[in-house]
C-alpha positions as a Python dict, from the first residue, in 0.01 Angstrom:
ca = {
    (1, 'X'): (0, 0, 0),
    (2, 'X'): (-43, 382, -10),
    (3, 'X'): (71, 605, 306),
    (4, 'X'): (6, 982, 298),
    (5, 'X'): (88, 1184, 538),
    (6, 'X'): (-111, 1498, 575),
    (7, 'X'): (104, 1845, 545),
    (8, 'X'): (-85, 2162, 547),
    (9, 'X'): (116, 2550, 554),
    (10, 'X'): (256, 2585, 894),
    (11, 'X'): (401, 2251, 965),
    (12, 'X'): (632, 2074, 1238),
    (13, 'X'): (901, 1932, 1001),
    (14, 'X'): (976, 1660, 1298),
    (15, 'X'): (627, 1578, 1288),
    (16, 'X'): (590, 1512, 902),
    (17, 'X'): (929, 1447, 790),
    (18, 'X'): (1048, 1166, 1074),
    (19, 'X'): (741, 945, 1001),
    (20, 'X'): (809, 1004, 637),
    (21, 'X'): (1200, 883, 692),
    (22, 'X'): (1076, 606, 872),
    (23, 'X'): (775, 430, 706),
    (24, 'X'): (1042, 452, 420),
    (25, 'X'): (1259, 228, 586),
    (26, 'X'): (1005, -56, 433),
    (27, 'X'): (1156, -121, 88),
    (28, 'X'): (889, -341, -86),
    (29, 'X'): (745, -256, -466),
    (30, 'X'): (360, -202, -352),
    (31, 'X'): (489, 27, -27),
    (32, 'X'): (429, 419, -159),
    (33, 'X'): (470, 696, 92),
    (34, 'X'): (338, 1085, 21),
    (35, 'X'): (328, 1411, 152),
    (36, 'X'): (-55, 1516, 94),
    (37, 'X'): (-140, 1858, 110),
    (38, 'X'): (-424, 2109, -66),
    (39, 'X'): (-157, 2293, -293),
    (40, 'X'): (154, 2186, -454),
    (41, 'X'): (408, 2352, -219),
    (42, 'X'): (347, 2417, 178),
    (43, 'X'): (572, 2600, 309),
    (44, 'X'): (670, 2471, 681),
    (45, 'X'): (704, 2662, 1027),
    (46, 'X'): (1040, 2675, 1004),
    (47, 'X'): (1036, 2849, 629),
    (48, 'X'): (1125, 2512, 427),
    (49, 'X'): (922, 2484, 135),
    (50, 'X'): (802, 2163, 58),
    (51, 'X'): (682, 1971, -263),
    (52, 'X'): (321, 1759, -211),
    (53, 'X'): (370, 1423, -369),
    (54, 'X'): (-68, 1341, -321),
    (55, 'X'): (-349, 1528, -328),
    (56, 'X'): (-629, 1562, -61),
    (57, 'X'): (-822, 1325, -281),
    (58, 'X'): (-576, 1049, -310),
    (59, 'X'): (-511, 1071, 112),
    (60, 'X'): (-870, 1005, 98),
    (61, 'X'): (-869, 696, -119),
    (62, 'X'): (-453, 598, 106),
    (63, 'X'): (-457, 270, 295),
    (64, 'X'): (-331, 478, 553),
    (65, 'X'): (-298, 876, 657),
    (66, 'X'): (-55, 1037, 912),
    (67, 'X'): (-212, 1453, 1011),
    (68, 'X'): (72, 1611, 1060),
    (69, 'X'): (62, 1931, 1292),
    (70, 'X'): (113, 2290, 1280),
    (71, 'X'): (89, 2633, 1340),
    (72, 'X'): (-200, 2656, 1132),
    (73, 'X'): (-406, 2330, 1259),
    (74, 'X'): (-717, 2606, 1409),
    (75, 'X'): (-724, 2809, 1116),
    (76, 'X'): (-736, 2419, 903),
    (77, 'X'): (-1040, 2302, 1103),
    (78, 'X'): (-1223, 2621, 1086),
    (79, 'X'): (-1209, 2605, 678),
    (80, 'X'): (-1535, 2395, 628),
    (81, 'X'): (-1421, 2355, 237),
    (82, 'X'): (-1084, 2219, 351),
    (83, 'X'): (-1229, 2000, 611),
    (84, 'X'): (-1493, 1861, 370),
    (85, 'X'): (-1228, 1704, 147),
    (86, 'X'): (-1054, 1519, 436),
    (87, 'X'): (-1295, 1227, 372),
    (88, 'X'): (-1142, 975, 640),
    (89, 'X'): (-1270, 680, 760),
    (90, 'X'): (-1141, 466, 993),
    (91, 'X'): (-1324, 148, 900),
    (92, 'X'): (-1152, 108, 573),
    (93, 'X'): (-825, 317, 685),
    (94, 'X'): (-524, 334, 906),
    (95, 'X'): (-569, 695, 1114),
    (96, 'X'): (-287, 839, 1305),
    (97, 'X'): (-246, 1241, 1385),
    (98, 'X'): (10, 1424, 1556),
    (99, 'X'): (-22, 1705, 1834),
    (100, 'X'): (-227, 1949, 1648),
    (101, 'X'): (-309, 1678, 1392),
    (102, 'X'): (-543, 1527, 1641),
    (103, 'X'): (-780, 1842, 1666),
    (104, 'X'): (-780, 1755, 1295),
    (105, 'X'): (-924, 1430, 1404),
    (106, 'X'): (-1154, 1599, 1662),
    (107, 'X'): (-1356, 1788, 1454),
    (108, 'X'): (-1399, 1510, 1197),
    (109, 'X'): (-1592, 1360, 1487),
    (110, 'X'): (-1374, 1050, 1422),
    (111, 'X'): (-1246, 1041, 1796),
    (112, 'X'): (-1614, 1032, 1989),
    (113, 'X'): (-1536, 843, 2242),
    (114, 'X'): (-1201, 751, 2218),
    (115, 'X'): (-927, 918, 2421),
    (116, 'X'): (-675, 1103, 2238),
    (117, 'X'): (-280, 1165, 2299),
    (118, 'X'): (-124, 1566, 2159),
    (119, 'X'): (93, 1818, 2257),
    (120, 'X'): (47, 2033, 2525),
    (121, 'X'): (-47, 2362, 2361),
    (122, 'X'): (-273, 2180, 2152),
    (123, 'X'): (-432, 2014, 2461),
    (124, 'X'): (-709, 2249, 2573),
    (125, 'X'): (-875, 2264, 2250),
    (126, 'X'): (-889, 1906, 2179),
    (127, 'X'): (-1079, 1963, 2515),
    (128, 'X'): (-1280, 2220, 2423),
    (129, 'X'): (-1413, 1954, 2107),
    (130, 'X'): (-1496, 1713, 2379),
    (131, 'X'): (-1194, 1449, 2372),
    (132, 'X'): (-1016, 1349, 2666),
    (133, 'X'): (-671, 1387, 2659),
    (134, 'X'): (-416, 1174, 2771),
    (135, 'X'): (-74, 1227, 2948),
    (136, 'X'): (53, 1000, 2751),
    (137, 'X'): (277, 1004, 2414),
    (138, 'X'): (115, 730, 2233),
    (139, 'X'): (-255, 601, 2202),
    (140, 'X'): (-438, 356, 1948),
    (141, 'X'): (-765, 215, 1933),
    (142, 'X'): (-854, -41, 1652),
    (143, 'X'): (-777, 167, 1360),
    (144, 'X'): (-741, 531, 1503),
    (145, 'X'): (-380, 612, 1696),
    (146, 'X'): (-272, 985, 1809),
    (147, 'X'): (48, 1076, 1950),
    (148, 'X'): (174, 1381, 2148),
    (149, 'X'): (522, 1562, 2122),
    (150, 'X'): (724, 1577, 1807),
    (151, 'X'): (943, 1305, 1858),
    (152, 'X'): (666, 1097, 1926),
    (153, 'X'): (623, 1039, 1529),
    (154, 'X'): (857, 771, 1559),
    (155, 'X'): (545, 583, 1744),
    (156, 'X'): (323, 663, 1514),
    (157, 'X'): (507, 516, 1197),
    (158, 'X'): (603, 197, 1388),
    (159, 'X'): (230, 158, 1490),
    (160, 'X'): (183, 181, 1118),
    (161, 'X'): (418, -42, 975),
    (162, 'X'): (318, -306, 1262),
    (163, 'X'): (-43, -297, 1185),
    (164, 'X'): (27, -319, 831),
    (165, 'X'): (330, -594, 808),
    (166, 'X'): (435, -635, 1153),
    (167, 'X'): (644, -549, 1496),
    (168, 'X'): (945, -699, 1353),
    (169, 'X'): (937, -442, 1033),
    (170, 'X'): (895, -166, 1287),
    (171, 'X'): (1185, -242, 1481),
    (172, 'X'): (1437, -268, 1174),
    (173, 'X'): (1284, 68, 1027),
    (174, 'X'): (1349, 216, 1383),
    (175, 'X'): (1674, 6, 1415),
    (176, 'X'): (1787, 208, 1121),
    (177, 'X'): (1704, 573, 1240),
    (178, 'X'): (1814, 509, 1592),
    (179, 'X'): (2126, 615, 1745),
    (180, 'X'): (2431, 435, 1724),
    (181, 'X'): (2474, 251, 2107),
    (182, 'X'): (2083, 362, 2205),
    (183, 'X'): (1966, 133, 1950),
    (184, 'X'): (1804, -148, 2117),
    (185, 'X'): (1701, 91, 2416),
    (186, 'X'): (1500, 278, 2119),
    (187, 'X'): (1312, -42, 2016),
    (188, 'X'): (1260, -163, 2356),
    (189, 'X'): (1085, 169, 2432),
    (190, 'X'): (876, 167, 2104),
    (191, 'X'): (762, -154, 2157),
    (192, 'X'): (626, -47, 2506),
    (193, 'X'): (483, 179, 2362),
    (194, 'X'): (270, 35, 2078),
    (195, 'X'): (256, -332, 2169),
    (196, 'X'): (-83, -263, 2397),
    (197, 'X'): (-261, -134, 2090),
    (198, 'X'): (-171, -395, 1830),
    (199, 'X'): (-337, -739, 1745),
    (200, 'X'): (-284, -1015, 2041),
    (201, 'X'): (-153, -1202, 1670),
    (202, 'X'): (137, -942, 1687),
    (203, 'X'): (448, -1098, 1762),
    (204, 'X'): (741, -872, 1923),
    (205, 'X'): (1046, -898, 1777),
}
């Protein structure tokens, strides 16, 4: 099972690196998480200058992809030669994005139709490329979730690891990263938030 999460020059380290500490939580020998970007280092928002673990190629062959945002998400989308290699497909593929990650999404034309969750800068051109937008911080249909506000990645990664081994995985990855006496408050809250968009076979924990 191969994870990649998208990270392109400009990005929210809370956006990348929390689902990355999170869908680690899973400790099993077929799980593989990566940072994916289009050049060995990116260097984020913030100035930290991280190491890509995948390529753009092998996100497009992952069982599942996390888009990332950042300040850079317009300039991203207008690159047609960089968009052209984000060969996604939600038939075959777990989709989540981010804030900006779901403008990403947008002009992939992989959200036609299907509302759409991001921050609130990020909001009016998700518009503009015809999505609705939700007041929401969390959103899935079938294979396709988005999420808006930073530390609404921990949604995103539970959504992930429920879809792919289920709720009660999620909760111990989050039970782990949660703080100490906010624990179960931080699972109840998570599985609000996801358990509308998962299988009726998913089981809460």
């Amino acid at each position: 099972m191969h994870i990649t999460i998208l990270t392109f020059d400009g990005f929210n380290e809370l956006d990348s690196l929390i689902a990355l500490g999170i869908l680690n939580r899973i400790k099993r020998p077929d799980w593989r998480v990566s940072i994916a970007s289009p050049t060995r280092q990116v260097r984020s928002m913030n100035g930290l200058l991280l190491e890509a673990q995948a390529s753009l190629a092998e996100a497009a062959e992952a069982d599942a992809v996390l888009i990332g945002s950042g300040m850079q998400t317009r300039e991203i989308v207008a690159d047609a030669a960089l968009m052209a290699q984000l060969r996604l497909d939600p038939s075959r593929q777990l989709l989540g994005a981010q804030c900006s990650g779901t403008l990403v999404l947008a002009k992939l034309g992989l959200l036609d139709a299907v509302p759409a969750c991001t921050d609130l800068t990020t909001r009016p051109w998700v518009e503009e490329a015809g999505v609705a937008v939700l007041n929401q911080a969390f959103f899935a249909r079938g294979n396709l979730a988005t999420a808006g506000g930073c530390l609404a990645s921990q949604y995103l990664a539970c959504w992930m690891i429920a879809k792919l081994i289920g709720i009660e995985a999620a909760s111990s990855a989050l039970h782990y990263v949660a703080p100490v006496g906010e624990k179960e408050e931080y699972i109840t809250r998570m599985q609000r938030n996801i358990a509308p968009y998962l299988d009726a076979t998913a089981t809460l924990a």
